[in-house]
mmCIF file of C-alpha atoms and ligand atoms in Angstrom:
data_model
loop_
_atom_site.group_PDB
_atom_site.id
_atom_site.type_symbol
_atom_site.label_atom_id
_atom_site.label_comp_id
_atom_site.label_asym_id
_atom_site.label_seq_id
_atom_site.Cartn_x
_atom_site.Cartn_y
_atom_site.Cartn_z
ATOM 1 C CA MET A 1 12.259 29.804 51.054
ATOM 2 C CA LYS A 2 9.116 27.968 50.025
ATOM 3 C CA LEU A 3 9.044 24.487 48.520
ATOM 4 C CA VAL A 4 7.301 24.928 45.158
ATOM 5 C CA ASP A 5 6.931 22.274 42.460
ATOM 6 C CA LYS A 6 6.703 22.749 38.719
ATOM 7 C CA TYR A 7 2.903 23.048 38.904
ATOM 8 C CA ASP A 8 3.291 26.010 41.293
ATOM 9 C CA ARG A 9 2.027 24.077 44.288
ATOM 10 C CA VAL A 10 3.518 25.390 47.506
ATOM 11 C CA HIS A 11 4.310 22.581 49.956
ATOM 12 C CA ASP A 12 4.150 23.501 53.621
ATOM 13 C CA TYR A 13 2.671 20.399 55.241
ATOM 14 C CA LEU A 14 4.671 17.343 56.297
ATOM 15 C CA ARG A 15 3.102 14.071 57.390
ATOM 16 C CA ILE A 16 5.440 11.916 59.394
ATOM 17 C CA SER A 17 4.936 8.227 60.033
ATOM 18 C CA LEU A 18 6.406 7.405 63.449
ATOM 19 C CA THR A 19 6.224 3.639 63.109
ATOM 20 C CA ASP A 20 4.886 1.015 60.757
ATOM 21 C CA LYS A 21 3.670 -1.108 63.674
ATOM 22 C CA CYS A 22 0.080 -1.119 64.815
ATOM 23 C CA ASN A 23 -1.804 -2.673 67.709
ATOM 24 C CA TYR A 24 -4.883 -3.122 65.513
ATOM 25 C CA ASN A 25 -5.049 -5.416 62.539
ATOM 26 C CA CYS A 26 -7.667 -3.663 60.403
ATOM 27 C CA ILE A 27 -8.783 -5.863 57.564
ATOM 28 C CA TYR A 28 -8.330 -3.171 54.914
ATOM 29 C CA CYS A 29 -5.071 -1.671 56.158
ATOM 30 C CA ASN A 30 -2.925 -4.099 58.082
ATOM 31 C CA PRO A 31 -3.671 -7.595 56.857
ATOM 32 C CA SER A 32 -1.733 -10.162 58.854
ATOM 33 C CA SER A 33 0.323 -10.963 55.760
ATOM 34 C CA ILE A 34 2.190 -7.692 56.179
ATOM 35 C CA LEU A 35 2.462 -7.709 59.962
ATOM 36 C CA GLY A 36 5.974 -7.442 61.266
ATOM 37 C CA GLY A 37 7.342 -3.933 61.096
ATOM 38 C CA ALA A 38 10.714 -2.296 60.930
ATOM 39 C CA ALA A 39 13.431 -2.932 63.508
ATOM 40 C CA LYS A 40 13.947 -0.042 65.927
ATOM 41 C CA ASP A 41 17.347 0.847 64.455
ATOM 42 C CA ASP A 42 15.811 1.296 61.023
ATOM 43 C CA LEU A 43 13.382 3.943 62.241
ATOM 44 C CA LEU A 44 14.252 7.612 62.317
ATOM 45 C CA SER A 45 15.212 8.234 65.942
ATOM 46 C CA PHE A 46 13.426 10.956 67.929
ATOM 47 C CA GLU A 47 16.553 13.134 67.663
ATOM 48 C CA GLU A 48 16.537 12.700 63.890
ATOM 49 C CA LEU A 49 12.830 13.455 63.744
ATOM 50 C CA LEU A 50 13.307 16.675 65.712
ATOM 51 C CA ARG A 51 16.112 17.683 63.352
ATOM 52 C CA LEU A 52 13.837 16.889 60.410
ATOM 53 C CA ILE A 53 10.961 18.974 61.783
ATOM 54 C CA GLU A 54 13.226 21.913 62.551
ATOM 55 C CA PHE A 55 14.697 21.626 59.055
ATOM 56 C CA PHE A 56 11.305 21.797 57.324
ATOM 57 C CA ALA A 57 10.058 24.569 59.638
ATOM 58 C CA THR A 58 13.100 26.818 59.221
ATOM 59 C CA LYS A 59 14.546 26.099 55.766
ATOM 60 C CA LEU A 60 11.278 25.510 53.919
ATOM 61 C CA GLU A 61 8.706 27.473 55.955
ATOM 62 C CA PHE A 62 6.533 24.443 56.695
ATOM 63 C CA LYS A 63 3.428 25.373 58.698
ATOM 64 C CA LYS A 64 1.901 22.019 59.530
ATOM 65 C CA PHE A 65 3.199 18.699 60.807
ATOM 66 C CA ARG A 66 1.087 15.605 61.393
ATOM 67 C CA PHE A 67 2.128 12.349 63.031
ATOM 68 C CA THR A 68 0.699 9.097 61.843
ATOM 69 C CA GLY A 69 1.709 5.479 61.396
ATOM 70 C CA GLY A 70 1.146 2.482 61.859
ATOM 71 C CA GLU A 71 -0.172 3.513 65.218
ATOM 72 C CA PRO A 72 1.984 6.469 66.352
ATOM 73 C CA LEU A 73 1.169 5.971 70.036
ATOM 74 C CA VAL A 74 2.671 2.470 70.180
ATOM 75 C CA ARG A 75 6.100 4.022 69.811
ATOM 76 C CA LYS A 76 7.976 3.963 73.133
ATOM 77 C CA GLY A 77 8.765 7.388 74.575
ATOM 78 C CA ILE A 78 6.228 9.112 72.356
ATOM 79 C CA PHE A 79 5.055 11.588 75.005
ATOM 80 C CA GLU A 80 8.613 12.713 75.792
ATOM 81 C CA PHE A 81 9.141 13.191 72.068
ATOM 82 C CA LEU A 82 5.930 15.189 71.753
ATOM 83 C CA GLU A 83 7.062 17.442 74.572
ATOM 84 C CA GLU A 84 10.127 18.340 72.483
ATOM 85 C CA VAL A 85 7.923 18.830 69.415
ATOM 86 C CA GLY A 86 5.847 21.231 71.525
ATOM 87 C CA LYS A 87 8.948 23.316 72.214
ATOM 88 C CA LEU A 88 9.692 23.568 68.480
ATOM 89 C CA LYS A 89 6.063 24.356 67.796
ATOM 90 C CA ARG A 90 6.112 27.299 70.189
ATOM 91 C CA LYS A 91 9.452 28.482 68.830
ATOM 92 C CA TYR A 92 8.495 28.403 65.123
ATOM 93 C CA GLY A 93 4.721 28.797 65.288
ATOM 94 C CA PHE A 94 3.654 25.781 63.228
ATOM 95 C CA THR A 95 0.603 23.648 63.964
ATOM 96 C CA THR A 96 0.554 19.963 64.715
ATOM 97 C CA GLY A 97 -1.806 17.054 64.244
ATOM 98 C CA LEU A 98 -2.034 13.412 65.197
ATOM 99 C CA THR A 99 -3.891 10.635 63.391
ATOM 100 C CA THR A 100 -4.442 7.733 65.747
ATOM 101 C CA ASN A 101 -6.723 4.801 66.384
ATOM 102 C CA GLY A 102 -7.099 6.295 69.877
ATOM 103 C CA SER A 103 -6.747 2.984 71.681
ATOM 104 C CA LEU A 104 -3.816 4.087 73.871
ATOM 105 C CA LEU A 105 -5.093 7.557 74.668
ATOM 106 C CA LYS A 106 -7.267 6.981 77.718
ATOM 107 C CA GLY A 107 -6.278 9.377 80.503
ATOM 108 C CA LYS A 108 -3.801 11.149 78.217
ATOM 109 C CA THR A 109 -5.840 13.435 75.988
ATOM 110 C CA ALA A 110 -5.323 16.533 78.166
ATOM 111 C CA LEU A 111 -1.578 15.854 78.265
ATOM 112 C CA LEU A 112 -1.561 15.418 74.505
ATOM 113 C CA ARG A 113 -3.217 18.773 74.009
ATOM 114 C CA GLU A 114 -1.036 20.563 76.553
ATOM 115 C CA THR A 115 2.260 19.204 75.253
ATOM 116 C CA ALA A 116 2.056 19.359 71.516
ATOM 117 C CA ILE A 117 -0.951 18.321 69.503
ATOM 118 C CA ASP A 118 -3.365 20.972 68.181
ATOM 119 C CA ASN A 119 -5.530 18.819 65.927
ATOM 120 C CA LEU A 120 -6.591 15.303 66.779
ATOM 121 C CA ASN A 121 -8.054 12.782 64.319
ATOM 122 C CA ILE A 122 -9.348 9.511 65.698
ATOM 123 C CA SER A 123 -10.098 6.669 63.314
ATOM 124 C CA LEU A 124 -13.270 4.741 64.029
ATOM 125 C CA ASP A 125 -14.814 2.493 61.403
ATOM 126 C CA SER A 126 -17.743 1.094 63.338
ATOM 127 C CA ILE A 127 -19.885 1.929 66.334
ATOM 128 C CA ASN A 128 -21.117 -1.619 66.569
ATOM 129 C CA LYS A 129 -19.179 -3.671 69.132
ATOM 130 C CA ASP A 130 -18.992 -6.879 67.098
ATOM 131 C CA LYS A 131 -18.337 -5.166 63.808
ATOM 132 C CA PHE A 132 -15.630 -3.051 65.402
ATOM 133 C CA LYS A 133 -13.946 -6.218 66.593
ATOM 134 C CA SER A 134 -14.262 -7.914 63.240
ATOM 135 C CA ILE A 135 -12.657 -4.928 61.467
ATOM 136 C CA THR A 136 -9.831 -4.180 63.909
ATOM 137 C CA GLY A 137 -9.270 -7.537 65.582
ATOM 138 C CA LYS A 138 -9.770 -5.903 69.026
ATOM 139 C CA ASP A 139 -12.788 -5.722 71.293
ATOM 140 C CA ASP A 140 -12.118 -2.071 71.979
ATOM 141 C CA LEU A 141 -15.132 -0.012 70.983
ATOM 142 C CA GLU A 142 -16.070 1.092 74.501
ATOM 143 C CA ASN A 143 -12.548 2.278 75.188
ATOM 144 C CA LEU A 144 -12.588 4.347 72.016
ATOM 145 C CA LEU A 145 -15.950 5.932 72.701
ATOM 146 C CA ASP A 146 -14.614 6.940 76.140
ATOM 147 C CA VAL A 147 -11.478 8.379 74.553
ATOM 148 C CA ILE A 148 -13.607 10.389 72.148
ATOM 149 C CA GLU A 149 -15.566 11.903 75.073
ATOM 150 C CA GLU A 150 -12.344 12.584 76.907
ATOM 151 C CA SER A 151 -10.832 14.316 73.872
ATOM 152 C CA LEU A 152 -13.833 16.623 73.689
ATOM 153 C CA THR A 153 -13.436 17.449 77.390
ATOM 154 C CA ALA A 154 -9.737 18.113 76.812
ATOM 155 C CA GLY A 155 -10.792 20.814 74.358
ATOM 156 C CA TYR A 156 -10.335 19.311 70.916
ATOM 157 C CA SER A 157 -12.854 21.338 68.976
ATOM 158 C CA PRO A 158 -13.977 19.986 66.715
ATOM 159 C CA LEU A 159 -12.574 16.536 67.236
ATOM 160 C CA LYS A 160 -12.204 14.775 63.905
ATOM 161 C CA VAL A 161 -13.487 11.222 63.694
ATOM 162 C CA ASN A 162 -12.472 9.378 60.518
ATOM 163 C CA ALA A 163 -14.475 6.475 59.159
ATOM 164 C CA VAL A 164 -13.426 4.586 56.039
ATOM 165 C CA VAL A 165 -16.601 3.351 54.370
ATOM 166 C CA ILE A 166 -16.423 -0.047 52.694
ATOM 167 C CA LYS A 167 -19.285 -1.606 50.800
ATOM 168 C CA GLY A 168 -20.663 -4.708 52.459
ATOM 169 C CA ILE A 169 -18.584 -4.084 55.586
ATOM 170 C CA ASN A 170 -19.756 -0.907 57.309
ATOM 171 C CA ASP A 171 -21.783 1.052 54.736
ATOM 172 C CA TYR A 172 -24.967 0.232 56.650
ATOM 173 C CA GLU A 173 -23.545 2.305 59.511
ATOM 174 C CA ILE A 174 -23.493 5.665 57.703
ATOM 175 C CA ILE A 175 -26.729 6.823 59.338
ATOM 176 C CA PRO A 176 -26.001 5.249 62.770
ATOM 177 C CA PHE A 177 -22.679 7.125 62.755
ATOM 178 C CA VAL A 178 -24.439 10.432 62.116
ATOM 179 C CA GLU A 179 -27.050 9.687 64.782
ATOM 180 C CA TYR A 180 -24.412 8.842 67.337
ATOM 181 C CA PHE A 181 -22.297 11.961 66.805
ATOM 182 C CA LYS A 182 -24.822 14.559 65.694
ATOM 183 C CA ASN A 183 -25.085 16.401 69.016
ATOM 184 C CA LYS A 184 -21.346 16.499 69.667
ATOM 185 C CA ASP A 185 -18.618 18.949 68.720
ATOM 186 C CA ILE A 186 -17.329 16.438 66.218
ATOM 187 C CA ASN A 187 -16.358 16.587 62.598
ATOM 188 C CA LEU A 188 -17.333 13.183 61.286
ATOM 189 C CA ARG A 189 -15.341 12.457 58.148
ATOM 190 C CA PHE A 190 -16.364 9.721 55.767
ATOM 191 C CA ILE A 191 -13.372 8.550 53.765
ATOM 192 C CA GLU A 192 -13.429 6.754 50.446
ATOM 193 C CA PHE A 193 -11.800 3.374 50.600
ATOM 194 C CA MET A 194 -8.530 3.468 48.659
ATOM 195 C CA PRO A 195 -7.147 0.559 46.715
ATOM 196 C CA PHE A 196 -3.690 -0.592 47.684
ATOM 197 C CA GLY A 197 -1.736 -3.612 46.590
ATOM 198 C CA SER A 198 -2.104 -5.191 49.985
ATOM 199 C CA ASN A 199 -5.867 -4.923 50.293
ATOM 200 C CA GLU A 200 -6.716 -6.789 47.131
ATOM 201 C CA TRP A 201 -9.226 -8.842 49.101
ATOM 202 C CA GLU A 202 -11.857 -6.119 48.835
ATOM 203 C CA ARG A 203 -11.490 -4.139 45.662
ATOM 204 C CA ASN A 204 -15.200 -4.240 45.189
ATOM 205 C CA GLY A 205 -15.661 -2.388 48.453
ATOM 206 C CA PHE A 206 -15.418 1.057 46.939
ATOM 207 C CA ILE A 207 -18.253 3.535 47.503
ATOM 208 C CA SER A 208 -17.923 7.052 46.164
ATOM 209 C CA TYR A 209 -18.362 10.082 48.377
ATOM 210 C CA GLU A 210 -21.433 11.035 46.287
ATOM 211 C CA GLU A 211 -23.097 7.768 47.265
ATOM 212 C CA ILE A 212 -22.165 8.175 50.930
ATOM 213 C CA LYS A 213 -23.413 11.757 50.903
ATOM 214 C CA SER A 214 -26.722 10.771 49.313
ATOM 215 C CA VAL A 215 -27.302 8.234 52.083
ATOM 216 C CA VAL A 216 -26.810 10.971 54.697
ATOM 217 C CA GLU A 217 -29.074 13.331 52.767
ATOM 218 C CA ARG A 218 -31.950 10.896 52.754
ATOM 219 C CA LYS A 219 -32.355 11.752 56.425
ATOM 220 C CA TYR A 220 -30.408 14.955 57.122
ATOM 221 C CA GLN A 221 -29.798 18.311 55.546
ATOM 222 C CA LEU A 222 -26.188 19.200 54.811
ATOM 223 C CA VAL A 223 -25.217 22.862 54.559
ATOM 224 C CA PRO A 224 -21.952 23.418 52.633
ATOM 225 C CA LEU A 225 -19.148 25.081 54.575
ATOM 226 C CA ALA A 226 -16.224 26.935 53.048
ATOM 227 C CA SER A 227 -13.374 24.456 53.274
ATOM 228 C CA GLU A 228 -9.921 25.582 54.322
ATOM 229 C CA SER A 229 -7.549 26.068 51.424
ATOM 230 C CA ASN A 230 -5.675 22.849 50.613
ATOM 231 C CA SER A 231 -8.307 20.919 52.518
ATOM 232 C CA VAL A 232 -8.830 17.387 51.255
ATOM 233 C CA ALA A 233 -12.369 17.330 52.647
ATOM 234 C CA LYS A 234 -15.702 18.610 51.423
ATOM 235 C CA ASP A 235 -17.184 20.060 54.596
ATOM 236 C CA PHE A 236 -20.810 20.430 55.657
ATOM 237 C CA GLN A 237 -22.708 21.520 58.731
ATOM 238 C CA LEU A 238 -25.357 19.041 59.767
ATOM 239 C CA ALA A 239 -28.361 21.391 59.806
ATOM 240 C CA ASP A 240 -29.869 21.866 63.292
ATOM 241 C CA TYR A 241 -27.128 19.833 64.977
ATOM 242 C CA ALA A 242 -23.675 20.461 66.416
ATOM 243 C CA ALA A 243 -21.735 18.024 64.263
ATOM 244 C CA LYS A 244 -20.018 18.729 60.986
ATOM 245 C CA ILE A 245 -19.886 16.084 58.283
ATOM 246 C CA SER A 246 -17.101 15.824 55.724
ATOM 247 C CA PHE A 247 -16.348 13.610 52.769
ATOM 248 C CA ILE A 248 -12.879 12.750 51.585
ATOM 249 C CA SER A 249 -12.959 11.822 47.933
ATOM 250 C CA SER A 250 -9.365 10.734 47.368
ATOM 251 C CA ILE A 251 -10.441 8.394 44.594
ATOM 252 C CA SER A 252 -13.560 9.728 42.888
ATOM 253 C CA GLU A 253 -12.416 13.370 42.853
ATOM 254 C CA HIS A 254 -8.780 13.703 43.641
ATOM 255 C CA PHE A 255 -7.482 16.945 45.092
ATOM 256 C CA CYS A 256 -3.991 16.832 43.610
ATOM 257 C CA GLY A 257 -4.319 20.339 42.143
ATOM 258 C CA THR A 258 -4.125 21.907 45.601
ATOM 259 C CA CYS A 259 -1.803 19.353 47.176
ATOM 260 C CA ASN A 260 0.524 20.972 49.722
ATOM 261 C CA ARG A 261 1.785 17.769 51.350
ATOM 262 C CA VAL A 262 4.861 15.677 51.405
ATOM 263 C CA ARG A 263 5.570 12.713 53.656
ATOM 264 C CA VAL A 264 8.321 10.931 55.476
ATOM 265 C CA SER A 265 7.941 7.228 56.191
ATOM 266 C CA SER A 266 8.971 5.745 59.526
ATOM 267 C CA LYS A 267 12.227 4.524 57.976
ATOM 268 C CA GLY A 268 12.974 8.004 56.689
ATOM 269 C CA ASN A 269 11.965 7.757 53.040
ATOM 270 C CA PHE A 270 10.886 11.080 51.603
ATOM 271 C CA ARG A 271 7.595 10.690 49.742
ATOM 272 C CA LEU A 272 6.095 13.181 47.333
ATOM 273 C CA CYS A 273 2.635 11.596 47.323
ATOM 274 C CA LEU A 274 0.682 9.040 49.323
ATOM 275 C CA PHE A 275 0.729 6.881 46.223
ATOM 276 C CA ALA A 276 4.367 7.235 45.164
ATOM 277 C CA GLU A 277 7.756 8.036 46.482
ATOM 278 C CA GLY A 278 9.110 9.541 43.264
ATOM 279 C CA GLU A 279 12.407 8.853 41.585
ATOM 280 C CA HIS A 280 14.628 10.806 43.974
ATOM 281 C CA GLY A 281 15.624 8.044 46.433
ATOM 282 C CA ILE A 282 15.978 10.444 49.387
ATOM 283 C CA ASN A 283 16.195 8.719 52.747
ATOM 284 C CA PHE A 284 16.778 11.016 55.712
ATOM 285 C CA LYS A 285 18.244 8.286 57.893
ATOM 286 C CA GLU A 286 20.886 7.555 55.232
ATOM 287 C CA LEU A 287 21.648 11.235 54.721
ATOM 288 C CA TYR A 288 22.053 11.790 58.462
ATOM 289 C CA ARG A 289 24.297 8.712 58.709
ATOM 290 C CA GLN A 290 26.434 10.080 55.928
ATOM 291 C CA ASN A 291 26.692 13.437 57.689
ATOM 292 C CA TYR A 292 24.946 15.487 55.031
ATOM 293 C CA SER A 293 24.466 19.055 56.177
ATOM 294 C CA ASP A 294 20.990 20.586 56.165
ATOM 295 C CA ASP A 295 22.027 22.809 53.263
ATOM 296 C CA GLN A 296 23.055 19.797 51.200
ATOM 297 C CA ILE A 297 19.770 18.082 52.047
ATOM 298 C CA LEU A 298 17.892 21.223 51.070
ATOM 299 C CA GLU A 299 19.319 21.027 47.558
ATOM 300 C CA LEU A 300 18.239 17.410 47.215
ATOM 301 C CA ILE A 301 14.700 18.220 48.353
ATOM 302 C CA ILE A 302 14.344 21.152 45.974
ATOM 303 C CA ASP A 303 15.500 18.888 43.169
ATOM 304 C CA ALA A 304 13.109 16.122 44.183
ATOM 305 C CA ILE A 305 9.988 18.269 44.374
ATOM 306 C CA ASN A 306 10.309 18.964 40.670
ATOM 307 C CA SER A 307 9.647 15.328 39.943
ATOM 308 C CA LYS A 308 6.275 15.350 41.753
ATOM 309 C CA TRP A 309 3.544 14.172 39.427
ATOM 310 C CA GLU A 310 0.658 16.436 38.543
ATOM 311 C CA LYS A 311 -1.885 13.940 39.806
ATOM 312 C CA HIS A 312 -1.936 10.379 41.026
ATOM 313 C CA PRO A 313 -3.117 7.591 38.694
ATOM 314 C CA GLU A 314 -6.739 6.456 38.590
ATOM 315 C CA ALA A 315 -8.043 3.891 41.069
ATOM 316 C CA ASN A 316 -7.688 0.862 38.819
ATOM 317 C CA GLU A 317 -4.015 1.648 38.216
ATOM 318 C CA LEU A 318 -3.386 2.349 41.892
ATOM 319 C CA ALA A 319 -4.794 -1.001 42.862
ATOM 320 C CA VAL A 320 -1.946 -2.785 41.152
ATOM 321 C CA LEU A 321 0.808 -0.756 42.794
ATOM 322 C CA ALA A 322 1.583 -3.678 45.052
ATOM 323 C CA GLU A 323 4.333 -2.031 47.053
ATOM 324 C CA ASN A 324 1.975 0.503 48.547
ATOM 325 C CA ASN A 325 0.237 0.080 51.834
ATOM 326 C CA MET A 326 -0.894 2.529 54.449
ATOM 327 C CA MET A 327 1.012 0.854 57.247
ATOM 328 C CA THR A 328 4.433 1.699 55.934
ATOM 329 C CA ILE A 329 3.572 5.015 54.314
ATOM 330 C CA GLY A 330 1.365 6.405 57.040
ATOM 331 C CA GLY A 331 -2.184 7.353 56.183
HETATM 332 N N1 SAM B 401 -3.187 4.025 63.267
HETATM 333 C C1 SAM B 401 -3.597 5.364 62.988
HETATM 334 C C2 SAM B 401 -5.084 5.410 62.729
HETATM 335 O O1 SAM B 401 -5.740 4.402 62.868
HETATM 336 O O2 SAM B 401 -5.567 6.485 62.422
HETATM 337 C C3 SAM B 401 -2.821 6.087 61.909
HETATM 338 C C4 SAM B 401 -2.467 5.342 60.660
HETATM 339 S S1 SAM B 401 -3.820 4.828 59.666
HETATM 340 C C5 SAM B 401 -2.961 4.099 58.311
HETATM 341 C C6 SAM B 401 -4.403 6.376 59.063
HETATM 342 C C7 SAM B 401 -5.732 6.371 58.382
HETATM 343 O O3 SAM B 401 -5.629 5.695 57.147
HETATM 344 C C8 SAM B 401 -6.838 5.691 59.162
HETATM 345 O O4 SAM B 401 -7.915 6.591 59.294
HETATM 346 C C9 SAM B 401 -7.208 4.530 58.276
HETATM 347 O O5 SAM B 401 -8.577 4.239 58.375
HETATM 348 C C10 SAM B 401 -6.859 5.065 56.916
HETATM 349 N N2 SAM B 401 -6.697 4.010 55.895
HETATM 350 C C11 SAM B 401 -5.929 2.920 55.949
HETATM 351 N N3 SAM B 401 -6.065 2.168 54.830
HETATM 352 C C12 SAM B 401 -6.957 2.816 54.056
HETATM 353 C C13 SAM B 401 -7.530 2.561 52.786
HETATM 354 N N4 SAM B 401 -7.214 1.485 52.082
HETATM 355 N N5 SAM B 401 -8.415 3.456 52.298
HETATM 356 C C14 SAM B 401 -8.742 4.570 53.008
HETATM 357 N N6 SAM B 401 -8.235 4.870 54.205
HETATM 358 C C15 SAM B 401 -7.365 4.007 54.735
#
């Protein structure tokens, strides 16, 4: 059966946070005030995660699974886990994705592609060495640029590169980003900066996708592409070049009407939206501990999806939802 909410949105895409720990300390995402992370025993174990994936793929016809974090690749044993995910993927025919900062991928991109991951998104907020370090806390730009090349060689096509644009921090890099990637098989995605309780320090940093797009268009022509259904991105071909450019307007033009996603946090909380858990209180770890059967869990999920809101609140309201941050939810 399909997981449909009261607004007739079919949900078939699960985003799973594998950990709330990260080896970067990005100023807008992981401020040191929230560093720490869950104890290992509080995380969904790999066995539980495999059960969860199989549950969504078989009971609810989910077609897409994406792993995120924190930084998913800091989790010990991740490649062995992904090998098992690959087996499920081939058995049930779903697709998989990984959102990563890429820092731990050197020498492993081919393995990643062979074992389990179809679609790779690498986050990169600056192509300036010093700026990169000041955003992430790590002097790691060269490593990442190598990993990006390696991912292309491994066959990720196009490779998605995600840049969050923040006014006064990296907005001057919009054109340098395009210049750097324009001849590569890369989908460069500019993401609107989202307000969360924990990144109060920079609420003025918001730039709308329209503004980002107009900066690109001062120098380049953008040809609209038909976006995939349920896509959160507005996609364009960079005329005369190999790269594609996309804009993700989570704040200025939300895409809740076509939302097909639900999430599970690293501790096993079921989340109906990036911006809210919902009233249901479902935690997979708890349910597994209490020996709930998959059929019992199915009933709870069907019940919960009916409480999904039609759309998330506006930016100014989101900014005060202090309990939210990308590290624990998974971006
Ligand atoms: N560590 C991985 C990574 O760097 O991609 C996965 C987790 S990270 C939370 C996922 C994505 O969320 C990254 O692309 C990051 O830039 C983005 N992100 C984090 N905080 C954000 C915010 N306040 N607004 C927009 N995007 C944000």
